[in-house]
Coordinates of C-alpha atoms in Angstrom, one line a residue:
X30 CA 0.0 0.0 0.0
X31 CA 2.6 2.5 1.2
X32 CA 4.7 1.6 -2.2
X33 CA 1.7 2.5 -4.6
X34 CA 0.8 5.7 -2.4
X35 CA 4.7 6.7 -2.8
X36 CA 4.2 5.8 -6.7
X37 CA 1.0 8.0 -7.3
X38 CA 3.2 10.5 -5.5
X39 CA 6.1 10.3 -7.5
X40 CA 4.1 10.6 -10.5
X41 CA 2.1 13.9 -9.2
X42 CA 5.7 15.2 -8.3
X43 CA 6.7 14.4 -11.9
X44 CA 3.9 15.5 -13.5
X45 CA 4.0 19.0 -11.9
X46 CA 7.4 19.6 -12.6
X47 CA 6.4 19.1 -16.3
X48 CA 3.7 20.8 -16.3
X49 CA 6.0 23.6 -14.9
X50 CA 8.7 23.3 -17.6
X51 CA 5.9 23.3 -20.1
X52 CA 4.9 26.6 -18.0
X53 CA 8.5 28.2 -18.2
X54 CA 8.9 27.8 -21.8
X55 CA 5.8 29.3 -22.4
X56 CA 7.0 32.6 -21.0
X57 CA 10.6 32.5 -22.7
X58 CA 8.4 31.7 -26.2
X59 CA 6.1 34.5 -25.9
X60 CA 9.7 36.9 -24.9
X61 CA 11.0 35.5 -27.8
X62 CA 8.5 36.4 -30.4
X63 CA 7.4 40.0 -28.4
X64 CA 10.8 41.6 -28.2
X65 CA 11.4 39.9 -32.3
X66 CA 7.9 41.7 -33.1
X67 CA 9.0 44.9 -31.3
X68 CA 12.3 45.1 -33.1
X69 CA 11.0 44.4 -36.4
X70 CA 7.8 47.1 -36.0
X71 CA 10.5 49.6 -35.1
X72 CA 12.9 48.5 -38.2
X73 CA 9.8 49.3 -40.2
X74 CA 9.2 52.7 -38.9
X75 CA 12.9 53.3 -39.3
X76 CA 13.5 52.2 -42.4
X77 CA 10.1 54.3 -43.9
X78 CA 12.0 57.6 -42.0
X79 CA 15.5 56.5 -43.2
X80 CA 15.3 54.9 -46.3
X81 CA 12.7 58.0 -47.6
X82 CA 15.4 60.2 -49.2
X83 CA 17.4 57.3 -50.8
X84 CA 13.7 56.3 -52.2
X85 CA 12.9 59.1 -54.1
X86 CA 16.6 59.8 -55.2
X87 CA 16.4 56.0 -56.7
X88 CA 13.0 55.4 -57.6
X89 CA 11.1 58.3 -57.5
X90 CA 9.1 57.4 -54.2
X91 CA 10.1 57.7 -51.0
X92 CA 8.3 54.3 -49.9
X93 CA 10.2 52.1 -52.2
X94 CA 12.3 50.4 -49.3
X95 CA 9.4 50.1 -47.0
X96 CA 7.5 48.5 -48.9
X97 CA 9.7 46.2 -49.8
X98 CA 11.0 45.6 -46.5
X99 CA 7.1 45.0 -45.5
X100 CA 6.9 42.6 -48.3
X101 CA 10.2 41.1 -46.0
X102 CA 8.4 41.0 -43.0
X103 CA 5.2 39.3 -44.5
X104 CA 7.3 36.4 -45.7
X105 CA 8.8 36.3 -42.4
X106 CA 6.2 36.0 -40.5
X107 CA 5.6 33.0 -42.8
X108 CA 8.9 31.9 -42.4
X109 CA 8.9 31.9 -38.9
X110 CA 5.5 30.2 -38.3
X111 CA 6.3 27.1 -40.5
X112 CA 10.0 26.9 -38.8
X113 CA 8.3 26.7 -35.5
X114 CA 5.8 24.1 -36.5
X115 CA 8.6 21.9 -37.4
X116 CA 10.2 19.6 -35.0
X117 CA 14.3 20.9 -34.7
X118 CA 15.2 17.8 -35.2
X119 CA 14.6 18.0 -39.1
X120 CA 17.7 20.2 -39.3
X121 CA 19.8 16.9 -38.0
X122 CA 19.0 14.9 -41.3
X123 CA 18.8 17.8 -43.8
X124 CA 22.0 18.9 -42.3
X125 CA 24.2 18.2 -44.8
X126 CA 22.2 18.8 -48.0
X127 CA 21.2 22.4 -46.3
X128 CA 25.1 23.0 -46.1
X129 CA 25.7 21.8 -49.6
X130 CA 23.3 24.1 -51.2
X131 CA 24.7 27.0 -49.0
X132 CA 28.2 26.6 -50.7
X133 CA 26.6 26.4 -54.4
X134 CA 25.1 29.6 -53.7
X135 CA 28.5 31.2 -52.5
X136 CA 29.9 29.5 -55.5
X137 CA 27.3 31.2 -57.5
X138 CA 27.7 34.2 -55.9
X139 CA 31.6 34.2 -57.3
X140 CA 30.7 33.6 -60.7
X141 CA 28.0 35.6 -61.4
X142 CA 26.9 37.3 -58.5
X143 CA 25.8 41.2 -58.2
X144 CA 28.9 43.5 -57.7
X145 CA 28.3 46.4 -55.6
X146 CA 30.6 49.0 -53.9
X147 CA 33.8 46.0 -54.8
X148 CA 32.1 43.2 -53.1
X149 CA 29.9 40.3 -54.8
X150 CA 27.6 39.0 -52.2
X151 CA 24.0 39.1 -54.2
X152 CA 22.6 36.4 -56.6
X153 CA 19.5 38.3 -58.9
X154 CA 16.8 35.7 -58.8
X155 CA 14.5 37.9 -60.8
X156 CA 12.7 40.9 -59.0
X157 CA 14.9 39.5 -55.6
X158 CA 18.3 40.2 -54.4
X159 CA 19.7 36.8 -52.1
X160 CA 22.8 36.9 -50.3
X161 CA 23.9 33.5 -49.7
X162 CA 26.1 34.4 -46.8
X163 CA 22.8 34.7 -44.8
X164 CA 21.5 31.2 -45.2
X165 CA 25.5 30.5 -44.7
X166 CA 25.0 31.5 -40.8
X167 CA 22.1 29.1 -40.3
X168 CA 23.5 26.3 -42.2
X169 CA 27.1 26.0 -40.2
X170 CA 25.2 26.0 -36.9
X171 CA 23.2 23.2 -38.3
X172 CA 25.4 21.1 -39.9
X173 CA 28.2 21.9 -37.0
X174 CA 25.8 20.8 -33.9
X175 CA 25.1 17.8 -35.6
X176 CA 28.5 16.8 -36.1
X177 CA 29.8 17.7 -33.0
X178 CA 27.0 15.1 -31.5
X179 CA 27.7 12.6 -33.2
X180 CA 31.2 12.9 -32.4
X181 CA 30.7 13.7 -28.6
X182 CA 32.6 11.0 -27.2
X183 CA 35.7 11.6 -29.4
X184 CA 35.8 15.6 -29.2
X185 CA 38.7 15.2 -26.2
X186 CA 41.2 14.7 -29.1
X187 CA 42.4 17.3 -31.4
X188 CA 41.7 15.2 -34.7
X189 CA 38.0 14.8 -33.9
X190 CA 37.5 18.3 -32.6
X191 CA 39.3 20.4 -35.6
X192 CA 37.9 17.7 -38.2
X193 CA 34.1 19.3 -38.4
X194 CA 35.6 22.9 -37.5
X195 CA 37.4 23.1 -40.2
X196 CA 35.3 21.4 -43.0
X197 CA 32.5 23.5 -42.0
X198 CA 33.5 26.9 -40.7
X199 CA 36.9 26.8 -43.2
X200 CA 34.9 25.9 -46.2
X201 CA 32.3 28.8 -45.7
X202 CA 35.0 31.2 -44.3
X203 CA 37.2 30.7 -47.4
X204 CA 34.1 31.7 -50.0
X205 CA 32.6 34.1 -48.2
X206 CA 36.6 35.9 -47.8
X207 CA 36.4 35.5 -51.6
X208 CA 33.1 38.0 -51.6
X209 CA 35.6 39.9 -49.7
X210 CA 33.0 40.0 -46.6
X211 CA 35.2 40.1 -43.2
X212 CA 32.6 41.2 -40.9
X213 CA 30.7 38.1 -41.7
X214 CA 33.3 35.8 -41.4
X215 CA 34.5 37.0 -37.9
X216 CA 30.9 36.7 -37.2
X217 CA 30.3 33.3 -37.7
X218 CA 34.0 32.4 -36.4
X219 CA 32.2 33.9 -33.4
X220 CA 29.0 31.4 -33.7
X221 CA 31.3 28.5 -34.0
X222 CA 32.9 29.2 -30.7
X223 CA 29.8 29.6 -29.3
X224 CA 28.6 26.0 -30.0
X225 CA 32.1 24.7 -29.8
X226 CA 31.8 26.5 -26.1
X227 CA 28.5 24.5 -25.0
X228 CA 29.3 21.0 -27.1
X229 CA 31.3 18.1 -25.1
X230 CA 34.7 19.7 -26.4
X231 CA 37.4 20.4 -23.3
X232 CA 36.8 24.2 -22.4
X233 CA 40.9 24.9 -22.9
X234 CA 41.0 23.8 -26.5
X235 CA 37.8 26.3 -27.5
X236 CA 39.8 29.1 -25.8
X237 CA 42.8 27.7 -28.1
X238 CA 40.6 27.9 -31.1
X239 CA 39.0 31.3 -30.5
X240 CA 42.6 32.6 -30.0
X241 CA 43.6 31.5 -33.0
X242 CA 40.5 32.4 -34.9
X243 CA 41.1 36.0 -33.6
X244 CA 44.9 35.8 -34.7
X245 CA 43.6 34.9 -38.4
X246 CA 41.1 37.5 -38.0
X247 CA 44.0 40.5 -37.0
X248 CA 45.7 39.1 -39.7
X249 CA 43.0 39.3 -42.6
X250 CA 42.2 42.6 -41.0
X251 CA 45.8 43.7 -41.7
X252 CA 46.8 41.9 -45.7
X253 CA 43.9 44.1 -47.1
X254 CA 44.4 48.5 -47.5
X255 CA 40.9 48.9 -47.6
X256 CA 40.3 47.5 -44.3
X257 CA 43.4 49.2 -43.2
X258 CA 41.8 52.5 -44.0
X259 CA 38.8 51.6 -42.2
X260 CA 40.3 50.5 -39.2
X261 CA 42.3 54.1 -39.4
X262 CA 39.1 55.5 -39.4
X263 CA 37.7 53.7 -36.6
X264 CA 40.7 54.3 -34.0
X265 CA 40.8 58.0 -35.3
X266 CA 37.9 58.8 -37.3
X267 CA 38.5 62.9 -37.0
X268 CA 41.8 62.3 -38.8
X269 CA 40.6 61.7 -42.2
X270 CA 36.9 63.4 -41.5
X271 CA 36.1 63.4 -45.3
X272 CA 36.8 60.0 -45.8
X273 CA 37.5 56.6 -44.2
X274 CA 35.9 59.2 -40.5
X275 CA 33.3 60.4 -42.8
X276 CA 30.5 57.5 -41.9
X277 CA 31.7 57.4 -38.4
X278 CA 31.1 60.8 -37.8
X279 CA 28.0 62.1 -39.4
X280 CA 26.7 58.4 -37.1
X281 CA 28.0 60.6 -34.2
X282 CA 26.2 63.6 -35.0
X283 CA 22.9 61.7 -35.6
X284 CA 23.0 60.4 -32.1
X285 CA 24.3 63.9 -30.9
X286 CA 21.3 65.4 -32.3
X287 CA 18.8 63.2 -30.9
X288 CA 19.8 63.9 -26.9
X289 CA 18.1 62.4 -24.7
X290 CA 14.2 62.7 -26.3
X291 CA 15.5 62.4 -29.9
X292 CA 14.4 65.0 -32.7
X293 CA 10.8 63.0 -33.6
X294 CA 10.1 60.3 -35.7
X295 CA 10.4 60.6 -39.3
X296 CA 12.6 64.3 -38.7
X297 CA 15.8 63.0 -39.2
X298 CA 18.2 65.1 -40.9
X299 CA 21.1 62.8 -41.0
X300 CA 19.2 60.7 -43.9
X301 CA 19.1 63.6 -46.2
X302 CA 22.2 62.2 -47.6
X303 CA 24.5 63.4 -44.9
X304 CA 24.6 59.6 -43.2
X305 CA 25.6 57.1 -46.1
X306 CA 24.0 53.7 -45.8
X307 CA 21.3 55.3 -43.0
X308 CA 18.6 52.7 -43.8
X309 CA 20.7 49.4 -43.5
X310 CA 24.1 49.0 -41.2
X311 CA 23.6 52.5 -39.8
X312 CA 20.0 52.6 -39.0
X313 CA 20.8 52.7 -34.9
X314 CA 21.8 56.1 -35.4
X315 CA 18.7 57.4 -36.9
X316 CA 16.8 55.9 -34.0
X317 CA 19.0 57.1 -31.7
X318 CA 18.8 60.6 -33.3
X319 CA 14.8 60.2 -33.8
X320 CA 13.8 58.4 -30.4
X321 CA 17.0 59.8 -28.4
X322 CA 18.8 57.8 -26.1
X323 CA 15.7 56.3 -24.3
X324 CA 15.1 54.9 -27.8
X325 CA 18.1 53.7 -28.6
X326 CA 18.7 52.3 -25.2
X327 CA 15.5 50.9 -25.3
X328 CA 16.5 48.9 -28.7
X329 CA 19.7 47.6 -26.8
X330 CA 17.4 46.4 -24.1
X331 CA 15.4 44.6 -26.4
X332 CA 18.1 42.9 -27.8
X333 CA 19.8 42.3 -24.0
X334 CA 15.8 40.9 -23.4
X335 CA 16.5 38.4 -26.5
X336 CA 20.0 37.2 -25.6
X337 CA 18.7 36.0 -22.3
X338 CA 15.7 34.0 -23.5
X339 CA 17.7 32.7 -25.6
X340 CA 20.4 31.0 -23.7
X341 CA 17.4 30.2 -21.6
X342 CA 15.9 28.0 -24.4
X343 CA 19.6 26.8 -24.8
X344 CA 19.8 25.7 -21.3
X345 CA 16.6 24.1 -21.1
X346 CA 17.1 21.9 -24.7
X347 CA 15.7 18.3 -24.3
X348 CA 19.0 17.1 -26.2
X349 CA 22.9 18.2 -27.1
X350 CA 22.0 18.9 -30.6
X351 CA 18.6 21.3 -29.2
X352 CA 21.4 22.5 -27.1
X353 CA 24.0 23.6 -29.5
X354 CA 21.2 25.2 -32.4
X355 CA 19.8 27.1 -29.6
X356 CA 23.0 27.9 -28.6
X357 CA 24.3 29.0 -32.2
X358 CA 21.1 30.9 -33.0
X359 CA 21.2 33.1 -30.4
X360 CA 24.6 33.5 -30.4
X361 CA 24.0 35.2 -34.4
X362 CA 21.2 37.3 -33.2
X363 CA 23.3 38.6 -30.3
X364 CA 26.7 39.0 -31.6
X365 CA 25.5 40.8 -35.0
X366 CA 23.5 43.3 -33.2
X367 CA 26.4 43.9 -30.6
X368 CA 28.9 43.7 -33.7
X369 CA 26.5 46.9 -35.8
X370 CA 26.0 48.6 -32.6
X371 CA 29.7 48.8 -31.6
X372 CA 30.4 50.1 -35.2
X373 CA 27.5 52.7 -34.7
X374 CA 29.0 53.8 -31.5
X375 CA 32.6 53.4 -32.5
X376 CA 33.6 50.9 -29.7
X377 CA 34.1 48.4 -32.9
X378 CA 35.1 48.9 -36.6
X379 CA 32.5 48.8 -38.7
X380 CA 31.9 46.0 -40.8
X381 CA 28.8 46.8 -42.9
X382 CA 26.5 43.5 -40.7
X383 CA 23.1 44.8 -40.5
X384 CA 21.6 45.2 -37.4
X385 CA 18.8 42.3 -37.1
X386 CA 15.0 42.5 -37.7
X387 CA 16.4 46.3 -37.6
X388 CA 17.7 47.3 -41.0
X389 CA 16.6 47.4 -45.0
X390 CA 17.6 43.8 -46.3
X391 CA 14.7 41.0 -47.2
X392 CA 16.9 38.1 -47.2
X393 CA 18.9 39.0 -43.6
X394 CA 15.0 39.4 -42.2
X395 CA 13.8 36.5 -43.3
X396 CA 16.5 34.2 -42.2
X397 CA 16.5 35.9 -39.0
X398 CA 12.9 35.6 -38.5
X399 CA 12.7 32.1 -39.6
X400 CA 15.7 31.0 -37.5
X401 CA 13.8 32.8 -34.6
X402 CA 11.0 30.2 -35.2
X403 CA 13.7 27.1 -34.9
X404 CA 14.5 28.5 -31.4
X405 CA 11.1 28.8 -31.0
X406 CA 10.5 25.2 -31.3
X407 CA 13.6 24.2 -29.7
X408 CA 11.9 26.4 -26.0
X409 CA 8.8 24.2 -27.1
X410 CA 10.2 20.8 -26.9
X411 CA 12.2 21.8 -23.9
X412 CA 9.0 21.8 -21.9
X413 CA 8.6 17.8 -22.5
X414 CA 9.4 14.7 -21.0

């Protein structure tokens, strides 16, 4: 008698903590999706004040960009709601094939890709401009998690760890180099160490790798004058004001104007052409000159808000893989907008990363939002068993 009471006990015990779980995911799932939904209804308010000038300059209306970056938003939202409806571990078996057709597209990109400003990082696919190097992000933290699981028990030596480190993260970092595209590269050398930090590998040999990965960084940093010129012009930007400063500055004096209330949406005068690329890597300084620093802080809080649901959902994954694509994903999200926000502020070089949900770019939204819904799914399933 005394063993079936304890029984029916244990299983009340176990189904209430559950049921708790279940509860507790719940609340990180709806974070998730508010602070995405706030971010992306201020990138669209942003990018209709920002992007107005550079509208009618190009196409004669001054809601060009908004509307395609609402057309962005409604695929999205599509985007996001199928990635959330399917079960994470999908990515494990299309892992490879996703990867493959990531490095076709940077491939493409090479041979025939849209050249802009001395970089080729577009493919035209009719009326739409895809940058490969987007689905690139997702598809390294995909194919690396499930490498680095199935290899769990062998990741204390060296072969095993730097075998599906370098065929994933080298491969990509090599093509997308080739673009040239630096600031995407460092990014995703910081994604790696991010799952590379939370897989079974020893903690000492992840420092070793980020070290060296920072070395190669430095290094690429250094071969190449025009990244030369722009890391003059981040260390002293007021010593060449007209040129490599220029973009620096003119972000300074956007968030100079807005003090602490900002000027009001939609009257920024830094996008009348004074602020180049205002509507997409720059776009924190018009809301911070628009919305003043409660806005912009607000923004950074927002993000803050999204980094720490999502290491909750990491935290809380049902499995290693669940662990390490939470993990990765958030690890994107978070380093990209700390990586555009340092280079608005001029605490980091800029690299020309857009700020995500945030800036002008379809492809970057989408891919964002629907990798938002695969960390969505991942809190989900982390309420079971």
């Amino acid at each position: 008698m005394t063993s079936n009471v304890t029984s029916i006990a244990r299983i009340r015990t176990a189904a209430r903590a559950r049921a708790e779980r279940a509860k507790s995911n719940n609340r990180t799932t709806t974070v998730l999706l508010l602070v995405a939904m706030v971010l992306v209804v201020i990138g669209l308010g942003e990018t209709m004040s920002a992007s107005s000038t550079v509208g009618i300059n190009q196409a004669a209306d001054r809601f060009y960009f908004f509307k395609r970056q609402l057309l962005g938003v409604g695929l999205g939202l599509v985007a996001l709601v199928v990635a959330s409806r399917v079960p994470y571990t999908f990515y494990r078996r299309i892992a490879l094939p996703l990867f493959g057709a990531t490095v076709a597209g940077l491939i493409a990109v090479l041979v025939m890709g849209l050249e802009e400003g001395g970089a080729r990082r577009w493919l035209v696919l009719g009326p739409v401009n895809f940058q490969p190097s987007e689905l690139a992000k997702f598809a390294v933290i995909v194919l690396l998690a499930a490498l680095l699981e199935r290899k769990a028990r062998n990741l204390q030596t060296w072969g095993h760890l730097l075998a599906p480190v370098t065929f994933v993260a080298g491969t990509v970092a090599v093509l997308i180099m080739k673009q040239p595209d630096l600031g995407t590269t460092v990014l995703i050398g910081l994604v790696v160490m991010a799952v590379l930090w939370v897989s079974p590998a020893p903690g000492h040999r992840v420092i070793l790798l980020g070290v060296a990965g920072a070395i190669a960084a430095v290094a690429l940093a250094l071969v190449a004058d025009y990244r030369m010129d722009r890391i003059a012009g981040f260390l002293d930007p007021w010593s060449n004001a007209s040129a490599e400063g220029y973009q620096l500055i003119q972000g300074y004096y956007a968030l100079g104007d807005g003090g602490i209330f900002g000027v009001g949406l939609g009257a920024s005068r830094a996008r009348w052409f004074y602020l180049p690329n205002a509507h997409t890597d720059f776009i924190f300084a018009i809301i911070g000159e628009e919305t003043g620093l409660i806005g912009a802080m607000t923004v950074i809080g927002l993000f803050i808000a999204l980094a720490v649901a999502g290491w909750a959902v990491a935290s809380r994954a049902p499995d290693l893989f669940g662990k390490m694509l939470a993990t990765g994903i958030t690890a994107w999200i978070s380093f990209q907008a700390l990586i555009n926000i340092g280079g608005v502020l001029g605490v980091l070089p800029i690299t020309g990363i857009a700020l995500p949900f945030v800036s002008f770019g379809s492809t970057a939204l989408v891919t964002s939002m629907a990798a938002l819904g695969v960390l969505v799914n991942v809190s989900q399933q982390g309420g079971k068993g």
